[in-house]
Structures are given as structure tokens and as C-alpha cells.
Amino acid sequence: MKLTYNKNIGDVLLVSLEGSNSFETKDFDDFTAILNNDKLLGLNIFNASEKFTEEELEKETANEEIVQKINNIIHEDLDEINPDLTPKFVVGYVKECEQHEDADRLSVTKVDVGDEVLQIVCGAPNIDKGQKVVVAKVGAFMPNGLYIKPSELRGVKSNGMISSRKELGLEDDGVRGIYVLDDSYEIGQPFFN
């Protein structure tokens, strides 16, 4: 779940729940729902500064209090939302890294993210076993708006994305490929606070 508030475009809080290539909108008094076949993808909440504190509007990720406020706004018109609020950008440890059997420039990795091991297909030239990396888990919204969902690359399932500095919206360090972290990072810790 991603929150975006920009006073320059109006007093509207944009709530992104899931990505989709197609959508429709449905207008209500205090908000517009963004839907795909009746599945709620997001909300545009109007007069947001009257409903949320300034501190809440500055956040990019929601907490339980913000979710409750959103549910109070939509409860008469829509089912309540119950988003996964766990961190979506975490430190991972590459336990395995093998050449993709059907693609020269892809690697199939097993990455420990603390509470699970994810299979992630990665195209970065600098990926290797034993690295600590930043993983965008399924459900993450990248800074450029890309929504991370389970996918399949050349017949191999991939659940997340091992990210570069550029993909994370960080200053480019000139390294071609993923952002390799030093040992001071703990496996599973949130990358962004």
C-alpha cells in the first residue's frame, strides 16, 4: 500500500493498493474508487487535510491508524480494506545464484528475506551468491510507480525484485546492476524506515 499526497495537485490523498493495466473509476461524495472488475485498486480521497494529520499525509506507507481512517471514510460505500502493512523493501541475502537454463543474461536466485526464502529471477550482471541486497517484495510500489507482483521470466517463477540504486530512487553510484549492501545490514530488516 502506497500513499501519495501533493498539495500542488489539490487536497487529495492517493491510496494505491495494487497495480493494474486496466481500471475504471467510481465517484462517491468524499472519494473516487479505482477498480478493476470490482476489485479495489486504489482511492483518491478528497479534502484529505480535513481527514488526516499533516504527519499522516507526509507518510508514503500506511499504518493501522491510517487504514482505520480510510475504512471510516469508505465504510458506507465499499468493503473495508485490510492491506498487508509489512515492509515491502527489505534486506535479503542471496543464498543461491544459478544461471537461468533458458536465458544467458538471467540468474535464478534464492534470497533469504528473514521470514522466508524467495525465488527471484534477476538480470543484473553483478548478482552473486553471498551478497546482501535490497529486495522489493511482492506488493511493493517502486518509486517510478511499477507495482511488484509475482511473475514468470522465461518459464521460471519470480517473486520480487532485487533492486539497483536507481530503481530505489537513490543517487546513482555508477555501478551497473543491483545495489550490493555491506555487512552492517541485517537480513530481513526494512530498507526504508
PDB file of C-alpha atoms in Angstrom:
ATOM      1  CA  MET A   1       0.000   0.000   0.000  1.00  0.00           C
ATOM      2  CA  LYS A   2       1.423   3.352  -1.046  1.00  0.00           C
ATOM      3  CA  LEU A   3       0.235   6.826  -0.061  1.00  0.00           C
ATOM      4  CA  THR A   4       0.856   9.942  -2.126  1.00  0.00           C
ATOM      5  CA  TYR A   5      -0.139  13.453  -1.098  1.00  0.00           C
ATOM      6  CA  ASN A   6       0.800  16.507  -3.112  1.00  0.00           C
ATOM      7  CA  LYS A   7      -0.798  19.839  -2.192  1.00  0.00           C
ATOM      8  CA  ASN A   8       0.100  21.183  -5.634  1.00  0.00           C
ATOM      9  CA  ILE A   9      -2.471  18.931  -7.328  1.00  0.00           C
ATOM     10  CA  GLY A  10      -5.191  19.585  -4.772  1.00  0.00           C
ATOM     11  CA  ASP A  11      -6.037  18.385  -1.322  1.00  0.00           C
ATOM     12  CA  VAL A  12      -6.184  14.732  -2.430  1.00  0.00           C
ATOM     13  CA  LEU A  13      -4.610  11.667  -0.825  1.00  0.00           C
ATOM     14  CA  LEU A  14      -3.848   9.000  -3.414  1.00  0.00           C
ATOM     15  CA  VAL A  15      -4.036   5.490  -1.943  1.00  0.00           C
ATOM     16  CA  SER A  16      -2.510   2.752  -4.122  1.00  0.00           C
ATOM     17  CA  LEU A  17      -3.412  -0.794  -3.098  1.00  0.00           C
ATOM     18  CA  GLU A  18      -2.487  -2.776  -6.182  1.00  0.00           C
ATOM     19  CA  GLY A  19      -1.264  -2.181  -9.713  1.00  0.00           C
ATOM     20  CA  SER A  20      -3.169  -2.955 -12.895  1.00  0.00           C
ATOM     21  CA  ASN A  21      -3.003  -2.124 -16.594  1.00  0.00           C
ATOM     22  CA  SER A  22      -6.739  -1.506 -16.815  1.00  0.00           C
ATOM     23  CA  PHE A  23      -9.102   0.202 -14.444  1.00  0.00           C
ATOM     24  CA  GLU A  24     -12.320   2.121 -14.109  1.00  0.00           C
ATOM     25  CA  THR A  25     -13.340   4.776 -11.620  1.00  0.00           C
ATOM     26  CA  LYS A  26     -16.436   5.202  -9.492  1.00  0.00           C
ATOM     27  CA  ASP A  27     -17.153   8.536  -7.798  1.00  0.00           C
ATOM     28  CA  PHE A  28     -18.534   8.924  -4.279  1.00  0.00           C
ATOM     29  CA  ASP A  29     -19.001  12.051  -2.148  1.00  0.00           C
ATOM     30  CA  ASP A  30     -15.621  12.047  -0.370  1.00  0.00           C
ATOM     31  CA  PHE A  31     -13.549   9.853  -2.671  1.00  0.00           C
ATOM     32  CA  THR A  32     -13.131   8.167  -6.026  1.00  0.00           C
ATOM     33  CA  ALA A  33     -12.543   4.410  -6.128  1.00  0.00           C
ATOM     34  CA  ILE A  34     -10.188   2.940  -8.730  1.00  0.00           C
ATOM     35  CA  LEU A  35     -11.406  -0.546  -9.648  1.00  0.00           C
ATOM     36  CA  ASN A  36     -10.721  -3.472 -11.940  1.00  0.00           C
ATOM     37  CA  ASN A  37     -13.730  -5.810 -12.219  1.00  0.00           C
ATOM     38  CA  ASP A  38     -14.989  -4.608  -8.829  1.00  0.00           C
ATOM     39  CA  LYS A  39     -11.578  -5.240  -7.207  1.00  0.00           C
ATOM     40  CA  LEU A  40     -10.410  -2.123  -5.384  1.00  0.00           C
ATOM     41  CA  LEU A  41      -7.012  -0.978  -6.696  1.00  0.00           C
ATOM     42  CA  GLY A  42      -6.870   2.435  -5.066  1.00  0.00           C
ATOM     43  CA  LEU A  43      -8.626   5.539  -3.831  1.00  0.00           C
ATOM     44  CA  ASN A  44      -8.445   9.280  -4.324  1.00  0.00           C
ATOM     45  CA  ILE A  45      -9.598  10.805  -1.025  1.00  0.00           C
ATOM     46  CA  PHE A  46     -10.726  14.436  -1.339  1.00  0.00           C
ATOM     47  CA  ASN A  47     -10.226  17.170   1.297  1.00  0.00           C
ATOM     48  CA  ALA A  48      -7.545  14.968   2.803  1.00  0.00           C
ATOM     49  CA  SER A  49      -6.173  17.645   5.152  1.00  0.00           C
ATOM     50  CA  GLU A  50      -9.537  17.640   6.946  1.00  0.00           C
ATOM     51  CA  LYS A  51      -9.383  13.857   7.490  1.00  0.00           C
ATOM     52  CA  PHE A  52      -5.699  13.189   8.194  1.00  0.00           C
ATOM     53  CA  THR A  53      -2.993  14.915  10.217  1.00  0.00           C
ATOM     54  CA  GLU A  54      -0.119  16.659   8.445  1.00  0.00           C
ATOM     55  CA  GLU A  55       2.214  13.907   9.712  1.00  0.00           C
ATOM     56  CA  GLU A  56      -0.035  11.199   8.247  1.00  0.00           C
ATOM     57  CA  LEU A  57      -0.140  12.981   4.891  1.00  0.00           C
ATOM     58  CA  GLU A  58       3.669  13.040   4.764  1.00  0.00           C
ATOM     59  CA  LYS A  59       3.906   9.238   5.004  1.00  0.00           C
ATOM     60  CA  GLU A  60       4.351   7.061   1.926  1.00  0.00           C
ATOM     61  CA  THR A  61       3.303   3.877   3.700  1.00  0.00           C
ATOM     62  CA  ALA A  62       0.258   3.392   5.873  1.00  0.00           C
ATOM     63  CA  ASN A  63      -0.013   2.224   9.453  1.00  0.00           C
ATOM     64  CA  GLU A  64      -3.032   0.735  11.236  1.00  0.00           C
ATOM     65  CA  GLU A  65      -4.359   4.162  12.291  1.00  0.00           C
ATOM     66  CA  ILE A  66      -4.330   5.465   8.718  1.00  0.00           C
ATOM     67  CA  VAL A  67      -6.019   2.287   7.448  1.00  0.00           C
ATOM     68  CA  GLN A  68      -8.733   2.713  10.088  1.00  0.00           C
ATOM     69  CA  LYS A  69      -9.322   6.332   8.992  1.00  0.00           C
ATOM     70  CA  ILE A  70      -9.573   5.194   5.360  1.00  0.00           C
ATOM     71  CA  ASN A  71     -12.053   2.471   6.335  1.00  0.00           C
ATOM     72  CA  ASN A  72     -14.135   5.046   8.229  1.00  0.00           C
ATOM     73  CA  ILE A  73     -14.299   7.158   5.044  1.00  0.00           C
ATOM     74  CA  ILE A  74     -15.308   4.314   2.701  1.00  0.00           C
ATOM     75  CA  HIS A  75     -17.392   2.114   5.051  1.00  0.00           C
ATOM     76  CA  GLU A  76     -20.811   3.196   3.749  1.00  0.00           C
ATOM     77  CA  ASP A  77     -19.908   2.623   0.092  1.00  0.00           C
ATOM     78  CA  LEU A  78     -17.225  -0.089  -0.082  1.00  0.00           C
ATOM     79  CA  ASP A  79     -15.958  -3.104   1.822  1.00  0.00           C
ATOM     80  CA  GLU A  80     -13.231  -2.259   4.296  1.00  0.00           C
ATOM     81  CA  ILE A  81      -9.639  -2.640   3.181  1.00  0.00           C
ATOM     82  CA  ASN A  82      -7.208  -4.878   5.009  1.00  0.00           C
ATOM     83  CA  PRO A  83      -3.825  -4.291   3.346  1.00  0.00           C
ATOM     84  CA  ASP A  84      -0.605  -6.088   4.196  1.00  0.00           C
ATOM     85  CA  LEU A  85       1.354  -3.454   6.131  1.00  0.00           C
ATOM     86  CA  THR A  86       4.617  -5.392   6.395  1.00  0.00           C
ATOM     87  CA  PRO A  87       7.691  -3.662   4.900  1.00  0.00           C
ATOM     88  CA  LYS A  88       7.980  -4.224   1.156  1.00  0.00           C
ATOM     89  CA  PHE A  89      11.629  -3.165   0.758  1.00  0.00           C
ATOM     90  CA  VAL A  90      13.845  -5.406   2.879  1.00  0.00           C
ATOM     91  CA  VAL A  91      17.435  -6.585   3.125  1.00  0.00           C
ATOM     92  CA  GLY A  92      17.910 -10.009   1.581  1.00  0.00           C
ATOM     93  CA  TYR A  93      20.779 -12.481   1.465  1.00  0.00           C
ATOM     94  CA  VAL A  94      21.454 -14.330  -1.804  1.00  0.00           C
ATOM     95  CA  LYS A  95      21.727 -17.974  -0.702  1.00  0.00           C
ATOM     96  CA  GLU A  96      21.812 -19.435  -4.217  1.00  0.00           C
ATOM     97  CA  CYS A  97      22.525 -17.994  -7.648  1.00  0.00           C
ATOM     98  CA  GLU A  98      22.332 -20.184 -10.755  1.00  0.00           C
ATOM     99  CA  GLN A  99      22.344 -19.428 -14.467  1.00  0.00           C
ATOM    100  CA  HIS A 100      18.815 -19.454 -15.946  1.00  0.00           C
ATOM    101  CA  GLU A 101      18.591 -22.548 -18.140  1.00  0.00           C
ATOM    102  CA  ASP A 102      16.890 -20.668 -20.985  1.00  0.00           C
ATOM    103  CA  ALA A 103      18.473 -17.185 -20.858  1.00  0.00           C
ATOM    104  CA  ASP A 104      22.135 -16.198 -20.876  1.00  0.00           C
ATOM    105  CA  ARG A 105      21.630 -12.897 -19.080  1.00  0.00           C
ATOM    106  CA  LEU A 106      19.297 -14.069 -16.326  1.00  0.00           C
ATOM    107  CA  SER A 107      20.094 -15.696 -12.993  1.00  0.00           C
ATOM    108  CA  VAL A 108      17.728 -17.651 -10.766  1.00  0.00           C
ATOM    109  CA  THR A 109      18.329 -16.807  -7.119  1.00  0.00           C
ATOM    110  CA  LYS A 110      17.073 -17.943  -3.733  1.00  0.00           C
ATOM    111  CA  VAL A 111      17.048 -14.938  -1.408  1.00  0.00           C
ATOM    112  CA  ASP A 112      16.558 -15.106   2.381  1.00  0.00           C
ATOM    113  CA  VAL A 113      14.482 -12.084   3.450  1.00  0.00           C
ATOM    114  CA  GLY A 114      14.241 -13.050   7.118  1.00  0.00           C
ATOM    115  CA  ASP A 115      10.847 -14.707   7.331  1.00  0.00           C
ATOM    116  CA  GLU A 116      11.000 -16.616   4.035  1.00  0.00           C
ATOM    117  CA  VAL A 117      13.234 -17.532   1.111  1.00  0.00           C
ATOM    118  CA  LEU A 118      12.108 -16.072  -2.215  1.00  0.00           C
ATOM    119  CA  GLN A 119      12.926 -17.284  -5.706  1.00  0.00           C
ATOM    120  CA  ILE A 120      13.777 -14.211  -7.768  1.00  0.00           C
ATOM    121  CA  VAL A 121      14.916 -14.102 -11.387  1.00  0.00           C
ATOM    122  CA  CYS A 122      17.494 -11.333 -11.792  1.00  0.00           C
ATOM    123  CA  GLY A 123      19.073  -9.819 -14.900  1.00  0.00           C
ATOM    124  CA  ALA A 124      21.800  -7.799 -13.185  1.00  0.00           C
ATOM    125  CA  PRO A 125      25.359  -8.616 -14.307  1.00  0.00           C
ATOM    126  CA  ASN A 126      26.741  -8.221 -10.763  1.00  0.00           C
ATOM    127  CA  ILE A 127      24.387 -10.632  -8.932  1.00  0.00           C
ATOM    128  CA  ASP A 128      26.197 -13.357  -6.998  1.00  0.00           C
ATOM    129  CA  LYS A 129      25.771 -15.824  -4.148  1.00  0.00           C
ATOM    130  CA  GLY A 130      26.633 -14.444  -0.696  1.00  0.00           C
ATOM    131  CA  GLN A 131      25.536 -10.842  -1.295  1.00  0.00           C
ATOM    132  CA  LYS A 132      23.255  -8.719   0.843  1.00  0.00           C
ATOM    133  CA  VAL A 133      20.820  -6.904  -1.429  1.00  0.00           C
ATOM    134  CA  VAL A 134      17.647  -4.793  -1.369  1.00  0.00           C
ATOM    135  CA  VAL A 135      14.574  -6.838  -2.251  1.00  0.00           C
ATOM    136  CA  ALA A 136      11.336  -5.253  -3.402  1.00  0.00           C
ATOM    137  CA  LYS A 137       8.816  -7.847  -2.262  1.00  0.00           C
ATOM    138  CA  VAL A 138       5.534  -8.652  -3.969  1.00  0.00           C
ATOM    139  CA  GLY A 139       3.178  -5.760  -3.222  1.00  0.00           C
ATOM    140  CA  ALA A 140       5.881  -3.079  -3.382  1.00  0.00           C
ATOM    141  CA  PHE A 141       5.418   0.079  -5.404  1.00  0.00           C
ATOM    142  CA  MET A 142       8.731   1.205  -6.877  1.00  0.00           C
ATOM    143  CA  PRO A 143       9.479   4.960  -6.868  1.00  0.00           C
ATOM    144  CA  ASN A 144       8.707   5.055 -10.614  1.00  0.00           C
ATOM    145  CA  GLY A 145       5.228   3.566  -9.956  1.00  0.00           C
ATOM    146  CA  LEU A 146       5.989  -0.028 -11.026  1.00  0.00           C
ATOM    147  CA  TYR A 147       3.976  -2.497  -8.948  1.00  0.00           C
ATOM    148  CA  ILE A 148       5.827  -5.694  -7.997  1.00  0.00           C
ATOM    149  CA  LYS A 149       3.734  -8.808  -8.476  1.00  0.00           C
ATOM    150  CA  PRO A 150       4.536 -12.497  -8.930  1.00  0.00           C
ATOM    151  CA  SER A 151       5.790 -13.066 -12.446  1.00  0.00           C
ATOM    152  CA  GLU A 152       7.430 -15.602 -14.691  1.00  0.00           C
ATOM    153  CA  LEU A 153      10.553 -14.932 -16.752  1.00  0.00           C
ATOM    154  CA  ARG A 154      11.320 -17.432 -19.480  1.00  0.00           C
ATOM    155  CA  GLY A 155       9.307 -20.112 -17.712  1.00  0.00           C
ATOM    156  CA  VAL A 156      10.737 -19.549 -14.202  1.00  0.00           C
ATOM    157  CA  LYS A 157       8.632 -18.061 -11.399  1.00  0.00           C
ATOM    158  CA  SER A 158       9.911 -14.891  -9.745  1.00  0.00           C
ATOM    159  CA  ASN A 159       8.549 -13.420  -6.501  1.00  0.00           C
ATOM    160  CA  GLY A 160      10.058  -9.994  -6.036  1.00  0.00           C
ATOM    161  CA  MET A 161      12.839  -7.883  -7.476  1.00  0.00           C
ATOM    162  CA  ILE A 162      16.453  -7.416  -6.444  1.00  0.00           C
ATOM    163  CA  SER A 163      16.907  -3.672  -6.887  1.00  0.00           C
ATOM    164  CA  SER A 164      19.518  -1.220  -8.109  1.00  0.00           C
ATOM    165  CA  ARG A 165      20.140   2.163  -6.524  1.00  0.00           C
ATOM    166  CA  LYS A 166      18.417   3.846  -9.477  1.00  0.00           C
ATOM    167  CA  GLU A 167      15.325   1.614  -9.179  1.00  0.00           C
ATOM    168  CA  LEU A 168      15.133   2.542  -5.478  1.00  0.00           C
ATOM    169  CA  GLY A 169      15.237   6.259  -6.292  1.00  0.00           C
ATOM    170  CA  LEU A 170      18.689   6.669  -4.734  1.00  0.00           C
ATOM    171  CA  GLU A 171      21.632   8.600  -6.124  1.00  0.00           C
ATOM    172  CA  ASP A 172      23.301   6.618  -8.913  1.00  0.00           C
ATOM    173  CA  ASP A 173      26.759   5.388  -7.896  1.00  0.00           C
ATOM    174  CA  GLY A 174      27.767   4.393 -11.449  1.00  0.00           C
ATOM    175  CA  VAL A 175      27.603   0.652 -10.722  1.00  0.00           C
ATOM    176  CA  ARG A 176      25.804  -1.298 -13.431  1.00  0.00           C
ATOM    177  CA  GLY A 177      23.446  -3.696 -11.715  1.00  0.00           C
ATOM    178  CA  ILE A 178      21.971  -4.300  -8.306  1.00  0.00           C
ATOM    179  CA  TYR A 179      22.773  -2.408  -5.118  1.00  0.00           C
ATOM    180  CA  VAL A 180      25.064  -4.666  -3.063  1.00  0.00           C
ATOM    181  CA  LEU A 181      24.937  -3.811   0.645  1.00  0.00           C
ATOM    182  CA  ASP A 182      27.725  -4.079   3.180  1.00  0.00           C
ATOM    183  CA  ASP A 183      27.654  -6.458   6.153  1.00  0.00           C
ATOM    184  CA  SER A 184      26.280  -3.833   8.558  1.00  0.00           C
ATOM    185  CA  TYR A 185      22.762  -4.604   7.278  1.00  0.00           C
ATOM    186  CA  GLU A 186      20.674  -7.346   8.914  1.00  0.00           C
ATOM    187  CA  ILE A 187      18.775  -9.885   6.836  1.00  0.00           C
ATOM    188  CA  GLY A 188      15.052  -9.061   6.843  1.00  0.00           C
ATOM    189  CA  GLN A 189      15.408  -5.504   8.179  1.00  0.00           C
ATOM    190  CA  PRO A 190      13.321  -2.857   6.408  1.00  0.00           C
ATOM    191  CA  PHE A 191      15.457  -0.919   3.955  1.00  0.00           C
ATOM    192  CA  PHE A 192      13.362   2.245   4.133  1.00  0.00           C
ATOM    193  CA  ASN A 193      12.124   3.414   7.532  1.00  0.00           C
TER     194      ASN A 193
END
